[in-house]
Amino acid sequence: LRHRDRGTTLQIDLIAEAARAGNAGVTLLVDLADFVAWLQPQVDSAAQNYEDPTASFSGGEFDRLDEALCTVLFALRNVGVYLEFYLDPPRACGL
């Protein structure tokens, strides 16, 4: 966790929070670029465990990325945790 050495982290049990919130659940605001940067190595690692050890993830292998993304999103949704993505591009980048 970032800044753990300065004591500026807080761990929260999202499943318990979602259960307390009832039907509304918990919605998290997630930076899309950071999420993709986290997800790609996870998919690559999983692919090496279950398939050819020389296989690696590349941006064109949408079936693996789609499967991993759906698994994460649906598993979170099933326990009442919803992700809302945003894109925060640098100024003047054209997005």
mmCIF file of C-alpha atoms in Angstrom:
data_model
loop_
_atom_site.group_PDB
_atom_site.id
_atom_site.type_symbol
_atom_site.label_atom_id
_atom_site.label_comp_id
_atom_site.label_asym_id
_atom_site.label_seq_id
_atom_site.Cartn_x
_atom_site.Cartn_y
_atom_site.Cartn_z
ATOM 1 C CA LEU A 1 0.000 0.000 0.000
ATOM 2 C CA ARG A 2 1.155 3.460 -0.818
ATOM 3 C CA HIS A 3 2.341 5.539 2.168
ATOM 4 C CA ARG A 4 2.018 2.637 4.614
ATOM 5 C CA ASP A 5 5.251 3.763 6.292
ATOM 6 C CA ARG A 6 3.614 7.090 7.209
ATOM 7 C CA GLY A 7 0.497 5.467 8.605
ATOM 8 C CA THR A 8 -1.783 7.034 5.991
ATOM 9 C CA THR A 9 -3.549 3.834 4.973
ATOM 10 C CA LEU A 10 -6.833 2.411 6.081
ATOM 11 C CA GLN A 11 -7.979 -1.118 5.394
ATOM 12 C CA ILE A 12 -11.710 -1.598 4.972
ATOM 13 C CA ASP A 13 -13.624 -4.840 4.555
ATOM 14 C CA LEU A 14 -15.662 -3.944 1.472
ATOM 15 C CA ILE A 15 -17.863 -7.012 1.739
ATOM 16 C CA ALA A 16 -18.857 -6.098 5.293
ATOM 17 C CA GLU A 17 -19.444 -2.468 4.272
ATOM 18 C CA ALA A 18 -21.613 -3.587 1.346
ATOM 19 C CA ALA A 19 -23.618 -5.854 3.650
ATOM 20 C CA ARG A 20 -24.195 -2.938 6.058
ATOM 21 C CA ALA A 21 -25.318 -0.728 3.158
ATOM 22 C CA GLY A 22 -28.030 -3.199 2.206
ATOM 23 C CA ASN A 23 -29.344 -3.193 -1.340
ATOM 24 C CA ALA A 24 -27.387 -0.058 -2.245
ATOM 25 C CA GLY A 25 -24.039 -1.782 -1.734
ATOM 26 C CA VAL A 26 -20.806 0.167 -2.006
ATOM 27 C CA THR A 27 -19.659 2.030 -5.108
ATOM 28 C CA LEU A 28 -15.958 2.681 -5.604
ATOM 29 C CA LEU A 29 -14.597 5.341 -7.943
ATOM 30 C CA VAL A 30 -11.690 3.751 -9.858
ATOM 31 C CA ASP A 31 -9.124 5.339 -12.159
ATOM 32 C CA LEU A 32 -9.375 3.298 -15.367
ATOM 33 C CA ALA A 33 -5.696 3.653 -16.298
ATOM 34 C CA ASP A 34 -4.524 2.456 -12.872
ATOM 35 C CA PHE A 35 -7.001 -0.422 -12.917
ATOM 36 C CA VAL A 36 -5.743 -1.619 -16.314
ATOM 37 C CA ALA A 37 -2.132 -1.289 -15.128
ATOM 38 C CA TRP A 38 -3.040 -3.530 -12.168
ATOM 39 C CA LEU A 39 -5.155 -6.014 -14.135
ATOM 40 C CA GLN A 40 -2.760 -6.752 -17.015
ATOM 41 C CA PRO A 41 0.006 -8.289 -14.849
ATOM 42 C CA GLN A 42 -2.641 -10.283 -12.954
ATOM 43 C CA VAL A 43 -3.907 -11.781 -16.220
ATOM 44 C CA ASP A 44 -0.358 -12.444 -17.397
ATOM 45 C CA SER A 45 0.490 -14.249 -14.157
ATOM 46 C CA ALA A 46 -2.673 -16.358 -14.310
ATOM 47 C CA ALA A 47 -2.013 -17.255 -17.944
ATOM 48 C CA GLN A 48 1.457 -18.523 -17.090
ATOM 49 C CA ASN A 49 0.041 -20.739 -14.340
ATOM 50 C CA TYR A 50 -2.654 -22.385 -16.457
ATOM 51 C CA GLU A 51 -1.259 -22.495 -19.964
ATOM 52 C CA ASP A 52 2.012 -22.635 -21.798
ATOM 53 C CA PRO A 53 4.584 -21.177 -19.363
ATOM 54 C CA THR A 54 6.010 -19.064 -22.177
ATOM 55 C CA ALA A 55 2.616 -17.460 -22.863
ATOM 56 C CA SER A 56 2.227 -13.860 -21.869
ATOM 57 C CA PHE A 57 -0.496 -11.300 -22.069
ATOM 58 C CA SER A 58 -0.514 -8.718 -24.804
ATOM 59 C CA GLY A 59 -3.021 -6.006 -25.590
ATOM 60 C CA GLY A 60 -4.439 -7.975 -28.519
ATOM 61 C CA GLU A 61 -5.544 -10.941 -26.429
ATOM 62 C CA PHE A 62 -8.923 -9.528 -25.588
ATOM 63 C CA ASP A 63 -10.480 -12.861 -24.643
ATOM 64 C CA ARG A 64 -8.187 -13.270 -21.602
ATOM 65 C CA LEU A 65 -8.588 -9.659 -20.574
ATOM 66 C CA ASP A 66 -12.364 -9.826 -21.016
ATOM 67 C CA GLU A 67 -12.611 -13.015 -18.961
ATOM 68 C CA ALA A 68 -10.490 -11.580 -16.149
ATOM 69 C CA LEU A 69 -12.339 -8.276 -16.153
ATOM 70 C CA CYS A 70 -15.767 -9.953 -16.086
ATOM 71 C CA THR A 71 -14.646 -12.301 -13.307
ATOM 72 C CA VAL A 72 -13.483 -9.408 -11.137
ATOM 73 C CA LEU A 73 -16.499 -7.199 -11.822
ATOM 74 C CA PHE A 74 -19.122 -9.937 -11.400
ATOM 75 C CA ALA A 75 -17.497 -11.303 -8.236
ATOM 76 C CA LEU A 76 -17.505 -7.830 -6.697
ATOM 77 C CA ARG A 77 -21.057 -7.160 -7.888
ATOM 78 C CA ASN A 78 -22.250 -10.409 -6.313
ATOM 79 C CA VAL A 79 -21.169 -9.177 -2.888
ATOM 80 C CA GLY A 80 -22.529 -5.646 -3.373
ATOM 81 C CA VAL A 81 -19.346 -3.844 -4.416
ATOM 82 C CA TYR A 82 -19.680 -1.796 -7.609
ATOM 83 C CA LEU A 83 -16.887 -0.125 -9.551
ATOM 84 C CA GLU A 84 -17.442 3.151 -11.340
ATOM 85 C CA PHE A 85 -14.575 3.982 -13.682
ATOM 86 C CA TYR A 86 -13.316 7.406 -14.649
ATOM 87 C CA LEU A 87 -10.642 8.564 -17.063
ATOM 88 C CA ASP A 88 -8.377 11.371 -15.921
ATOM 89 C CA PRO A 89 -6.146 12.201 -18.892
ATOM 90 C CA PRO A 90 -3.414 14.831 -18.776
ATOM 91 C CA ARG A 91 -4.375 18.265 -20.026
ATOM 92 C CA ALA A 92 -4.066 18.894 -23.765
ATOM 93 C CA CYS A 93 -3.753 15.201 -24.619
ATOM 94 C CA GLY A 94 -6.853 15.253 -26.808
ATOM 95 C CA LEU A 95 -9.046 12.885 -24.775
#
